[in-house]
Amino acid sequence: MFTTRPELTGTFGMVASTHWLASSAGMATLEAGGNAFDAAVAAGFVLHVVEPHLNGPGGEVPVVFARGGSGGLAGRAAVLSGQGVSPAAATIEGFEALGLELVPGTGLLAATVPGAVGAWLTLLRDHGSLPLDAVLRFAVEYAESGHPLSPRVAATVASVSEHFSTHWPTSAATWLAADGAPPAAGRLFRNPALASTYRRLLDAARGPSREAGIDAALAAWYSGFVADAIDVFSRRPVRDDSGRDHAGFLTGHDLASWQPTYEPPVTTDWRGWDVSKAGPWSQGPAMLQTLAMLDGVPGLAPGEGAGQQAPSAEVVHATVEAVKLAMGDREAWYGDMPDVPITQLLDPQYTAARRALVGDTASLTLRPGSPDGRPPRLPRHVTDPSGSFSTGAGVGEPTVGQSGEPTVQRTGEQITERDGTTRGDTCHVDVVDRWGNIVSATPSGGWLQSSPVIPELGFPLGTRAQMFWLDRGLPNSLAPRKRPRTTLTPTLAQDRQTGRWLAFGTPGGDQQEQWQLCFWLAHTVRGLDLQAAIDAPAWHTTAFPSSFYPRETNVGEVVVESRVGDDVIADLRRRGHTVVVADPWSLGRLSAVSADPTTGLLHAAANPRGMQGYAVGR
């Protein structure tokens, strides 16, 4: 079978990410004697610099990992939550007083505590082996001396350049030339303010031990100069996509009172694999629910379609319908709450009842379930489409191709409006080392286009609070010091029979779980290797509420890469799906690594889509 790249195989270490410079920095860290945690942190900080339209220091990162070797933590999946919480002053009443029915997707009102740096430093302190300067030096060099600007970054800046010039002068000063021109793709781009921030962080990282130095850096970020600059900047009103100027709620005290948390994952058994995800403050359990529903689907019997790259129409239909059911539950039940009925949602009896709802034709309604008989409650935005809310396209505006059929002209990256409104996407990194440590992380938020640059720091705040609802009484209703129900969802799985570990993930907002499902089914059911499974045609549905402002739903819509084939597309349309045919290599930017103790081999693969992800290793 032809693949766009080889599946990498070796014994020393593997790094796969959405940008080759991040992968290379991670591999250089392994070569310098670091472990998988050191390498993941090095790659993560580089991603802040080279993919600033997809993540940044003002954003967040969930991490799923397992340690090799011996000891109490060895061989067990764990989650580190780097998702910051809402400010203490952020209340539903506060937004109502501003006349807002949704949290804006840009500006300062949607800021949560920046969690990415805290999570990366905590991972380095607790599980890494190198000092901070050894892993941060790559990001400092690329910010200070420059890196070749990716075409997508240049295009993103160009799309919001007028907004920068008119409303966000600090972003214009960082990203635009003196005459207002956006930077050119492929040219060296420098961010001296960000480089200075990182150098100040290194200056603060002093102490009698490696761990004490990292703690000192954490203090500088969350209680020192970074928190002080954020506190001052958040008080200045800026334009957001409500069309008005608003100051933010975030304060230095919010930063000082937060820290990342270690948590047990939510894990389900799927045909001998333990598949682990972050909890229901993420959308991760939706993939587990979907897998449980698919376990009884005839077209997905073990070995069905073995060796085939493209899926059957039956498989696409079944996964789409199961995803709709899982996402209905996501909207009704998921959130950063202690009473989310996650055990009941994954219970075999509940799963069987949900599976029975998957019919031969497309469902055109959102159908959350009733675990333990509890009635679901959906946001008013979803239940009252005749209100002041609007619906629209959630995957990019369809255009009409030569055949007259709708097509989507996009690369699978985020969609950015002229005012900075962004519907999804992020970065991803996976690392495995020769000691058996394995990491899967999905850094995101703090997008250059979604919030103005803080001039002293060289980066903007995140806008993850746009995922809260302003209805009262929902699991994902806004409340002070609460995590929004995020879309970020790295995956770690272990084959219980062989002990093999597999880490994988993708950018893509609400589509992350779905594109991972495409990969997972290609790998575990059809038996394709990591690279072939990533290369295989992908699909997703947008027939549920988007997590991003303005929270659209596209009833009945399924987006497929054209490579699924005309017969599959025709079959889906006969079943009642509204099929949007995307470009052949446009959906998802997966990466994956694995470690097999039965062979002693490590494997890695990365996505050709977007033309910048790479896996490296030996």
Coordinates of C-alpha atoms in Angstrom, one line a residue:
M1 CA 0.0 0.0 0.0
F2 CA 1.3 3.4 -0.9
T3 CA 1.8 5.8 2.0
T4 CA 2.8 9.5 1.9
R5 CA 5.7 8.8 4.2
P6 CA 7.1 5.7 5.9
E7 CA 6.0 4.5 9.3
L8 CA 9.1 5.2 11.3
T9 CA 10.5 2.3 13.3
G10 CA 13.4 2.4 15.8
T11 CA 14.4 1.7 19.4
F12 CA 15.8 5.0 20.7
G13 CA 12.9 7.5 20.6
M14 CA 10.1 9.0 18.5
V15 CA 8.6 12.4 18.3
A16 CA 5.6 13.3 16.1
S17 CA 3.9 16.7 16.0
T18 CA 2.1 19.2 13.8
H19 CA 5.2 21.1 12.9
W20 CA 8.6 19.8 11.9
L21 CA 10.5 22.3 14.0
A22 CA 8.7 21.2 17.1
S23 CA 9.4 17.5 16.3
S24 CA 13.0 18.3 15.6
A25 CA 13.4 20.2 18.9
G26 CA 11.8 17.2 20.7
M27 CA 14.2 14.8 19.1
A28 CA 17.2 17.0 19.8
T29 CA 16.2 16.9 23.5
L30 CA 16.0 13.1 23.4
E31 CA 19.5 13.0 21.8
A32 CA 20.8 15.2 24.6
G33 CA 19.8 12.6 27.1
G34 CA 16.3 13.9 28.0
N35 CA 13.3 11.6 28.3
A36 CA 9.9 11.8 26.6
F37 CA 8.6 14.4 29.1
D38 CA 11.6 16.7 28.5
A39 CA 11.1 16.3 24.7
A40 CA 7.4 17.0 24.9
V41 CA 8.0 20.2 26.8
A42 CA 10.6 21.3 24.3
A43 CA 8.3 20.6 21.4
G44 CA 5.4 22.3 23.2
F45 CA 7.2 25.6 23.7
V46 CA 8.4 25.6 20.1
L47 CA 4.8 25.1 19.0
H48 CA 4.0 28.4 20.8
V49 CA 6.4 30.2 18.5
V50 CA 5.9 28.5 15.2
E51 CA 2.2 27.8 15.2
P52 CA 0.9 31.0 17.0
H53 CA -2.3 30.9 15.1
L54 CA -3.1 27.6 16.7
N55 CA -1.7 27.9 20.2
G56 CA 0.4 30.1 22.5
P57 CA 1.6 30.8 26.0
G58 CA -1.8 32.3 26.8
G59 CA -3.6 29.1 26.0
E60 CA -4.0 25.6 27.5
V61 CA -2.9 22.0 27.2
P62 CA -4.3 18.7 28.4
V63 CA -1.7 15.9 28.6
V64 CA -2.3 12.1 28.8
F65 CA 0.8 10.1 29.7
A66 CA 2.3 7.0 31.2
R67 CA 5.7 6.4 32.8
G68 CA 7.9 3.5 31.9
G69 CA 10.2 1.6 34.3
S70 CA 9.1 0.6 37.7
G71 CA 7.4 2.3 40.6
G72 CA 3.9 3.3 41.6
L73 CA 3.1 5.3 38.5
A74 CA 4.7 3.0 36.0
G75 CA 2.5 1.5 33.3
R76 CA -0.6 3.5 34.3
A77 CA -2.2 6.2 32.2
A78 CA -2.6 9.6 33.9
V79 CA -3.9 13.0 32.9
L80 CA -2.4 16.4 33.6
S81 CA -5.0 19.2 33.1
G82 CA -3.5 22.4 31.9
Q83 CA -6.9 23.9 31.2
G84 CA -7.2 27.1 33.1
V85 CA -10.4 28.2 34.9
S86 CA -12.7 31.2 34.4
P87 CA -11.9 34.3 36.4
A88 CA -13.4 34.8 39.8
A89 CA -15.3 37.8 38.6
A90 CA -16.8 36.0 35.5
T91 CA -20.5 35.3 36.2
I92 CA -23.6 34.9 34.1
E93 CA -25.0 38.0 35.7
G94 CA -21.9 39.9 34.6
F95 CA -22.4 38.9 31.0
E96 CA -26.2 39.7 31.2
A97 CA -25.3 43.2 32.4
L98 CA -23.3 43.6 29.2
G99 CA -26.3 42.5 27.1
L100 CA -24.6 39.4 25.9
E101 CA -26.3 36.0 25.3
L102 CA -23.1 34.2 24.3
V103 CA -19.5 34.6 25.5
P104 CA -17.7 36.4 22.6
G105 CA -15.1 34.3 20.7
T106 CA -12.5 37.1 20.6
G107 CA -11.2 39.9 22.9
L108 CA -10.7 39.7 26.6
L109 CA -14.1 38.5 28.0
A110 CA -13.4 35.0 27.0
A111 CA -10.0 34.7 28.7
T112 CA -9.4 31.9 31.2
V113 CA -6.3 31.5 33.3
P114 CA -3.4 30.6 30.9
G115 CA -2.7 27.0 31.7
A116 CA -0.3 25.8 29.0
V117 CA 3.0 27.1 30.6
G118 CA 1.9 25.9 34.0
A119 CA 1.2 22.4 32.7
W120 CA 4.4 22.2 30.7
L121 CA 6.6 23.3 33.6
T122 CA 4.8 21.0 36.0
L123 CA 5.3 18.0 33.6
L124 CA 9.0 18.9 33.3
R125 CA 9.4 19.3 37.1
D126 CA 7.7 16.1 38.1
H127 CA 8.6 13.7 35.3
G128 CA 11.4 15.3 33.2
S129 CA 15.1 15.1 33.9
L130 CA 16.6 18.3 32.4
P131 CA 16.7 21.9 33.6
L132 CA 14.4 24.5 32.1
D133 CA 17.1 26.1 30.0
A134 CA 17.8 22.8 28.2
V135 CA 14.2 22.5 26.9
L136 CA 13.3 26.2 26.5
R137 CA 16.4 27.1 24.4
F138 CA 14.8 26.1 21.1
A139 CA 11.7 28.3 21.6
V140 CA 13.9 31.2 22.7
E141 CA 16.1 30.8 19.6
Y142 CA 13.2 30.7 17.2
A143 CA 11.5 33.7 18.8
E144 CA 14.7 35.7 19.1
S145 CA 16.6 34.8 15.9
G146 CA 13.6 34.0 13.8
H147 CA 11.9 31.0 12.2
P148 CA 10.5 30.6 8.6
L149 CA 6.9 31.7 8.9
S150 CA 4.4 29.1 7.7
P151 CA 2.0 30.0 4.9
R152 CA -1.0 29.4 7.3
V153 CA 0.3 31.9 9.8
A154 CA 0.9 34.5 7.1
A155 CA -2.6 33.9 5.7
T156 CA -4.1 34.2 9.2
V157 CA -2.4 37.5 9.9
A158 CA -3.4 38.8 6.5
S159 CA -7.1 37.9 7.2
V160 CA -7.2 40.0 10.4
S161 CA -4.7 42.7 9.4
E162 CA -7.4 45.4 9.0
H163 CA -8.8 44.5 12.4
F164 CA -5.4 44.7 14.0
S165 CA -4.8 48.1 12.4
T166 CA -8.2 49.5 13.4
H167 CA -8.8 47.9 16.8
W168 CA -5.8 46.0 18.2
P169 CA -2.7 48.2 17.8
T170 CA -0.6 46.0 20.0
S171 CA -1.2 43.1 17.6
A172 CA -0.5 45.3 14.6
A173 CA 2.8 46.3 16.2
T174 CA 3.8 42.7 16.6
W175 CA 2.6 41.2 13.4
L176 CA 2.4 44.0 10.7
A177 CA 5.0 46.1 9.0
A178 CA 5.1 49.9 9.5
D179 CA 2.9 50.3 6.4
G180 CA 0.3 47.7 7.7
A181 CA 1.5 44.9 5.4
P182 CA 1.3 41.4 6.8
P183 CA 4.4 39.2 7.0
A184 CA 5.4 37.1 4.0
A185 CA 5.3 33.3 4.2
G186 CA 8.6 31.6 4.3
R187 CA 10.5 34.7 5.6
L188 CA 12.2 34.7 8.9
F189 CA 9.9 36.1 11.5
R190 CA 11.0 37.3 15.0
N191 CA 9.0 38.0 18.1
P192 CA 11.5 39.8 20.4
A193 CA 9.0 40.5 23.1
L194 CA 8.1 36.8 23.5
A195 CA 11.9 35.9 23.5
S196 CA 12.4 38.5 26.2
T197 CA 9.5 36.9 28.2
Y198 CA 11.1 33.5 28.0
R199 CA 14.5 34.9 28.9
R200 CA 13.1 36.5 32.0
L201 CA 11.5 33.2 32.8
L202 CA 14.9 31.6 32.6
D203 CA 16.5 34.3 34.7
A204 CA 13.9 33.6 37.4
A205 CA 14.5 29.8 37.3
R206 CA 17.0 29.8 40.1
G207 CA 17.2 27.5 43.1
P208 CA 19.2 24.8 44.9
S209 CA 17.8 22.0 42.7
R210 CA 16.4 21.5 39.2
E211 CA 12.9 21.2 40.7
A212 CA 13.3 24.4 42.8
G213 CA 14.4 26.3 39.7
I214 CA 11.3 25.2 37.8
D215 CA 9.1 26.2 40.8
A216 CA 10.7 29.6 40.7
A217 CA 9.8 29.9 37.0
L218 CA 6.2 28.9 37.8
A219 CA 6.1 31.6 40.5
A220 CA 7.4 34.2 38.0
W221 CA 4.7 33.3 35.6
Y222 CA 1.7 33.0 37.9
S223 CA 2.6 35.5 40.6
G224 CA 5.3 37.6 39.1
F225 CA 5.9 39.7 36.0
V226 CA 3.6 37.7 33.7
A227 CA 0.7 37.9 36.0
D228 CA 1.3 41.6 36.6
A229 CA 1.3 42.4 32.9
I230 CA -1.9 40.4 32.3
D231 CA -3.6 42.1 35.2
V232 CA -3.0 45.5 33.8
F233 CA -3.8 44.7 30.2
S234 CA -7.1 42.9 31.0
R235 CA -8.5 46.2 32.4
R236 CA -8.3 47.9 29.0
P237 CA -11.4 47.6 26.9
V238 CA -10.8 46.1 23.4
R239 CA -13.1 45.2 20.5
D240 CA -14.5 41.7 20.4
D241 CA -16.8 39.9 18.0
S242 CA -19.9 41.2 19.7
G243 CA -19.0 44.4 17.8
R244 CA -18.3 46.4 21.0
D245 CA -15.3 47.1 23.3
H246 CA -15.1 45.3 26.6
A247 CA -12.5 44.9 29.3
G248 CA -11.7 41.5 30.7
F249 CA -12.4 39.8 34.0
L250 CA -9.0 38.1 34.4
T251 CA -6.8 39.3 37.2
G252 CA -3.3 38.6 38.5
H253 CA -5.0 37.0 41.6
D254 CA -6.8 34.5 39.3
L255 CA -3.4 33.4 38.0
A256 CA -1.9 33.2 41.4
S257 CA -4.7 31.0 42.8
W258 CA -4.5 28.4 40.0
Q259 CA -2.3 25.4 39.3
P260 CA -2.6 22.4 37.0
T261 CA -4.0 19.2 38.4
Y262 CA -3.2 15.5 38.0
E263 CA -6.3 13.4 37.5
P264 CA -7.2 9.8 36.7
P265 CA -8.3 9.3 33.1
V266 CA -11.6 8.1 31.9
T267 CA -10.9 4.7 30.5
T268 CA -12.9 2.2 28.6
D269 CA -12.2 -1.3 27.3
W270 CA -12.5 -1.6 23.5
R271 CA -11.8 -5.1 22.2
G272 CA -8.8 -5.6 24.5
W273 CA -7.6 -2.1 24.4
D274 CA -7.8 0.3 27.4
V275 CA -8.5 3.6 25.8
S276 CA -7.8 6.6 28.1
K277 CA -9.1 10.2 27.8
A278 CA -9.3 13.3 29.9
G279 CA -12.5 13.6 31.9
P280 CA -15.9 15.3 31.0
W281 CA -14.4 18.7 31.3
S282 CA -13.1 17.8 27.9
Q283 CA -15.0 16.1 25.1
G284 CA -12.8 13.0 25.4
P285 CA -15.4 10.7 26.8
A286 CA -17.5 11.3 23.7
M287 CA -15.0 9.1 21.7
L288 CA -15.3 6.4 24.3
Q289 CA -19.1 6.5 24.1
T290 CA -18.9 6.3 20.3
L291 CA -16.5 3.3 20.4
A292 CA -18.8 1.5 22.8
M293 CA -21.8 2.1 20.5
L294 CA -19.8 0.9 17.5
D295 CA -18.8 -2.3 19.1
G296 CA -21.9 -4.1 17.9
V297 CA -22.0 -2.7 14.4
P298 CA -21.6 -5.5 11.8
G299 CA -19.5 -3.4 9.4
L300 CA -16.9 -3.0 12.2
A301 CA -16.5 -6.7 13.1
P302 CA -12.9 -7.5 13.9
G303 CA -10.9 -7.7 10.7
E304 CA -13.8 -6.3 8.6
G305 CA -12.3 -4.7 5.5
A306 CA -8.8 -5.8 6.5
G307 CA -6.1 -4.0 4.5
Q308 CA -8.5 -1.6 2.8
Q309 CA -7.6 2.1 3.0
A310 CA -11.0 3.6 2.4
P311 CA -14.0 2.8 4.7
S312 CA -17.3 1.5 3.6
A313 CA -20.5 3.6 3.5
E314 CA -21.9 1.5 6.3
V315 CA -18.9 2.3 8.5
V316 CA -19.1 6.1 7.8
H317 CA -22.8 6.1 8.4
A318 CA -22.6 4.2 11.7
T319 CA -19.8 6.3 13.1
V320 CA -21.6 9.5 12.1
E321 CA -24.8 8.4 13.8
A322 CA -23.0 7.2 16.9
V323 CA -21.0 10.5 17.1
K324 CA -24.3 12.5 16.9
L325 CA -25.6 10.5 19.9
A326 CA -22.4 11.0 21.9
M327 CA -22.3 14.7 21.1
G328 CA -25.9 15.0 22.2
D329 CA -24.8 13.6 25.5
R330 CA -21.8 15.9 25.5
E331 CA -24.1 18.9 25.3
A332 CA -26.5 17.7 27.9
W333 CA -24.1 16.1 30.5
Y334 CA -20.5 17.2 30.1
G335 CA -18.8 19.9 32.1
D336 CA -16.4 20.7 34.9
M337 CA -18.8 19.3 37.6
P338 CA -18.5 16.6 40.2
D339 CA -21.8 15.0 39.3
V340 CA -21.4 14.3 35.6
P341 CA -22.8 10.7 35.2
I342 CA -19.8 9.4 33.3
T343 CA -20.0 5.9 34.7
Q344 CA -23.7 5.7 33.6
L345 CA -22.9 7.1 30.2
L346 CA -20.4 4.3 29.6
D347 CA -22.5 1.6 31.2
P348 CA -23.1 -1.4 28.8
Q349 CA -26.8 -1.2 29.2
Y350 CA -27.0 2.5 28.4
T351 CA -24.6 2.0 25.5
A352 CA -26.8 -0.8 24.1
A353 CA -29.9 1.4 24.3
R354 CA -28.1 4.2 22.5
R355 CA -26.7 1.8 19.8
A356 CA -30.3 0.7 19.1
L357 CA -31.0 4.3 18.0
V358 CA -28.5 4.0 15.1
G359 CA -30.8 3.3 12.1
D360 CA -30.3 2.9 8.4
T361 CA -30.9 6.6 7.7
A362 CA -29.6 9.9 8.9
S363 CA -31.0 11.3 12.1
L364 CA -31.8 15.0 11.9
T365 CA -32.3 15.8 15.5
L366 CA -30.0 16.1 18.5
R367 CA -30.8 13.2 20.9
P368 CA -29.2 13.3 24.3
G369 CA -29.9 10.3 26.5
S370 CA -31.2 9.9 30.0
P371 CA -28.6 8.0 32.1
D372 CA -30.3 6.6 35.2
G373 CA -33.6 8.1 34.0
R374 CA -32.4 11.6 34.5
P375 CA -33.9 14.0 31.9
P376 CA -31.4 15.8 29.8
R377 CA -31.4 19.6 29.5
L378 CA -30.0 21.4 26.5
P379 CA -29.0 25.1 26.2
R380 CA -31.6 27.5 25.0
H381 CA -29.4 28.3 22.0
V382 CA -29.9 24.7 20.9
T383 CA -33.6 24.2 21.8
D384 CA -34.9 27.6 20.5
P385 CA -33.4 28.1 17.0
S386 CA -36.1 30.7 16.4
G387 CA -34.6 33.0 19.0
S388 CA -32.0 35.7 18.5
F389 CA -29.3 33.1 17.8
S390 CA -28.2 32.1 14.3
T391 CA -27.0 29.0 12.7
G392 CA -24.6 28.7 9.8
A393 CA -21.8 26.6 8.3
G394 CA -19.5 25.1 10.8
V395 CA -16.7 23.8 8.5
G396 CA -16.0 26.7 6.2
E397 CA -18.2 28.1 3.5
P398 CA -19.1 25.6 0.8
T399 CA -18.4 26.6 -2.7
V400 CA -19.7 25.0 -5.9
G401 CA -17.3 22.9 -7.9
Q402 CA -17.3 22.1 -11.6
S403 CA -19.6 19.2 -11.0
G404 CA -22.2 21.4 -9.3
E405 CA -21.7 19.5 -6.0
P406 CA -20.8 21.5 -2.9
T407 CA -17.1 21.3 -2.0
V408 CA -15.0 22.7 0.8
Q409 CA -11.8 24.5 -0.1
R410 CA -9.7 24.3 3.1
T411 CA -6.8 22.4 4.5
G412 CA -8.4 21.2 7.8
E413 CA -7.0 24.1 9.7
Q414 CA -9.0 26.7 11.6
I415 CA -11.4 29.1 10.0
T416 CA -10.7 32.7 10.8
E417 CA -13.1 35.6 10.2
R418 CA -11.9 39.1 9.6
D419 CA -12.6 40.1 13.2
G420 CA -10.6 37.2 14.5
T421 CA -13.5 34.8 15.3
T422 CA -11.9 31.3 15.0
R423 CA -13.8 28.0 14.8
G424 CA -11.4 25.4 16.1
D425 CA -8.0 23.9 15.6
T426 CA -4.9 23.6 17.6
C427 CA -1.6 21.6 17.6
H428 CA -0.6 18.2 18.8
V429 CA 2.5 16.4 19.9
D430 CA 3.3 12.7 20.8
V431 CA 6.6 11.4 22.2
V432 CA 7.8 8.0 23.3
D433 CA 11.3 7.2 24.5
R434 CA 13.6 4.1 25.0
W435 CA 12.6 3.8 28.7
G436 CA 8.9 3.4 27.9
N437 CA 7.7 6.9 28.8
I438 CA 4.9 8.0 26.5
V439 CA 3.2 11.4 26.2
S440 CA 0.2 12.7 24.1
A441 CA -0.6 16.4 24.4
T442 CA -2.9 18.8 22.5
P443 CA -1.8 22.4 23.2
S444 CA -4.2 25.1 22.0
G445 CA -5.6 28.6 22.6
G446 CA -4.0 31.9 22.9
W447 CA -4.4 32.4 19.2
L448 CA -2.7 35.4 17.6
Q449 CA -6.0 36.3 15.8
S450 CA -8.4 36.0 18.7
S451 CA -7.1 38.4 21.3
P452 CA -4.7 41.4 21.3
V453 CA -1.1 40.9 22.0
I454 CA 0.1 42.0 25.5
P455 CA 3.0 44.2 24.4
E456 CA 5.3 43.5 27.4
L457 CA 4.9 39.7 26.9
G458 CA 4.6 39.2 23.1
F459 CA 1.5 37.0 23.2
P460 CA -2.3 37.2 23.6
L461 CA -4.6 35.7 26.1
G462 CA -6.8 32.7 25.2
T463 CA -10.5 32.7 24.5
R464 CA -11.6 29.3 25.8
A465 CA -14.4 30.7 27.9
Q466 CA -16.4 31.0 24.7
M467 CA -17.3 27.4 25.3
F468 CA -19.4 28.1 28.4
W469 CA -23.1 28.5 28.1
L470 CA -24.8 31.5 29.7
D471 CA -27.9 29.5 30.6
R472 CA -28.2 28.6 34.3
G473 CA -28.2 25.1 35.6
L474 CA -26.3 23.3 32.9
P475 CA -23.1 21.2 33.5
N476 CA -21.2 23.6 31.2
S477 CA -22.8 26.9 32.5
L478 CA -20.4 29.7 33.3
A479 CA -19.3 30.0 36.9
P480 CA -16.3 31.5 38.6
R481 CA -13.1 29.4 38.7
K482 CA -14.5 26.7 36.5
R483 CA -13.0 24.9 33.5
P484 CA -14.9 25.3 30.3
R485 CA -15.9 22.0 28.6
T486 CA -13.0 22.0 26.1
T487 CA -12.6 20.3 22.7
L488 CA -9.0 19.3 23.4
T489 CA -8.6 15.6 23.6
P490 CA -5.3 13.6 23.3
T491 CA -5.6 9.9 23.5
L492 CA -3.5 7.1 25.1
A493 CA -4.3 3.4 24.6
Q494 CA -2.8 0.2 25.7
D495 CA -3.3 -3.3 24.3
R496 CA -3.7 -5.4 27.5
Q497 CA -2.6 -8.6 25.8
T498 CA 0.7 -7.3 24.4
G499 CA 1.3 -4.3 26.6
R500 CA 1.7 -2.1 23.5
W501 CA 1.1 1.6 24.1
L502 CA -0.3 4.0 21.5
A503 CA -0.5 7.8 21.8
F504 CA -2.3 9.9 19.2
G505 CA -4.3 13.0 18.6
T506 CA -5.1 15.8 16.1
P507 CA -6.1 19.4 15.9
G508 CA -9.6 20.2 14.7
G509 CA -11.9 21.6 17.4
D510 CA -15.2 19.6 17.5
Q511 CA -13.8 17.2 14.9
Q512 CA -10.9 16.0 17.0
E513 CA -12.7 12.9 18.3
Q514 CA -14.1 12.1 14.9
W515 CA -10.8 12.3 13.0
Q516 CA -9.2 10.2 15.7
L517 CA -12.0 7.6 15.2
C518 CA -11.1 7.5 11.5
F519 CA -7.5 6.7 12.4
W520 CA -8.4 4.3 15.2
L521 CA -10.8 2.2 13.1
A522 CA -8.3 2.1 10.2
H523 CA -5.5 0.9 12.6
T524 CA -7.3 -1.5 14.9
V525 CA -10.1 -2.9 12.7
R526 CA -8.7 -2.7 9.1
G527 CA -5.1 -3.4 10.4
L528 CA -3.3 -0.5 8.7
D529 CA 0.0 0.6 10.2
L530 CA 0.2 4.0 11.8
Q531 CA 1.1 6.0 8.6
A532 CA -1.4 4.2 6.4
A533 CA -4.1 4.7 9.1
I534 CA -3.3 8.5 9.2
D535 CA -3.3 8.6 5.4
A536 CA -6.6 6.9 5.1
P537 CA -9.6 9.0 4.0
A538 CA -11.3 10.9 6.8
W539 CA -14.8 12.2 7.5
H540 CA -16.8 14.0 10.2
T541 CA -20.3 15.4 11.0
T542 CA -21.2 18.9 12.1
A543 CA -24.7 18.0 13.0
F544 CA -24.4 19.2 16.6
P545 CA -23.7 22.5 18.3
S546 CA -20.3 23.9 17.6
S547 CA -18.2 24.6 20.7
F548 CA -17.0 27.9 19.2
Y549 CA -18.8 31.2 18.9
P550 CA -21.4 31.7 17.4
R551 CA -22.2 28.0 18.2
E552 CA -23.7 26.9 14.8
T553 CA -25.3 23.6 14.1
N554 CA -25.6 22.0 10.6
V555 CA -28.4 19.6 10.7
G556 CA -27.7 16.4 8.8
E557 CA -24.3 17.5 7.4
V558 CA -21.5 15.1 6.9
V559 CA -18.1 16.2 5.5
V560 CA -16.0 13.6 3.7
E561 CA -12.7 13.6 1.8
S562 CA -13.4 12.9 -1.8
R563 CA -11.1 9.9 -1.6
V564 CA -13.8 7.9 0.2
G565 CA -15.2 7.3 -3.3
D566 CA -18.2 8.2 -5.4
D567 CA -20.1 5.0 -4.3
V568 CA -19.7 5.8 -0.6
I569 CA -20.8 9.4 -1.2
A570 CA -23.9 8.3 -3.2
D571 CA -24.8 5.8 -0.5
L572 CA -24.6 8.4 2.3
R573 CA -26.9 10.7 0.3
R574 CA -29.4 7.9 -0.2
R575 CA -29.4 7.5 3.6
G576 CA -30.4 11.2 4.0
H577 CA -27.1 12.8 4.9
T578 CA -26.3 16.2 3.5
V579 CA -22.8 15.4 2.1
V580 CA -20.2 18.0 1.7
V581 CA -17.3 16.7 -0.4
A582 CA -14.0 18.1 0.9
D583 CA -10.7 18.2 -0.9
P584 CA -8.9 14.7 -1.0
W585 CA -6.3 15.6 1.7
S586 CA -8.0 18.2 3.9
L587 CA -9.4 16.7 7.1
G588 CA -7.3 16.4 10.2
R589 CA -3.6 16.6 11.1
L590 CA -3.1 13.5 13.2
S591 CA 0.2 12.2 14.7
A592 CA 0.9 9.0 16.6
V593 CA 3.6 7.1 18.3
S594 CA 3.7 3.6 19.8
A595 CA 5.9 1.3 21.9
D596 CA 5.6 -2.5 21.6
P597 CA 7.4 -4.4 24.5
T598 CA 7.0 -7.7 22.7
T599 CA 9.3 -6.5 19.8
G600 CA 11.2 -3.8 21.6
L601 CA 10.3 -1.4 18.7
L602 CA 9.0 2.1 18.7
H603 CA 6.9 3.5 15.9
A604 CA 5.7 6.9 14.7
A605 CA 3.8 8.6 12.0
A606 CA 2.5 12.1 11.1
N607 CA 0.0 13.7 8.8
P608 CA 0.8 15.0 5.3
R609 CA -2.3 17.2 5.4
G610 CA -1.4 20.8 6.0
M611 CA 2.1 20.0 4.8
Q612 CA 4.0 20.8 8.0
G613 CA 3.5 17.9 10.4
Y614 CA 6.4 15.5 10.8
A615 CA 7.5 12.5 12.7
V616 CA 11.2 11.9 13.6
G617 CA 13.0 9.2 15.4
R618 CA 15.5 6.4 15.3

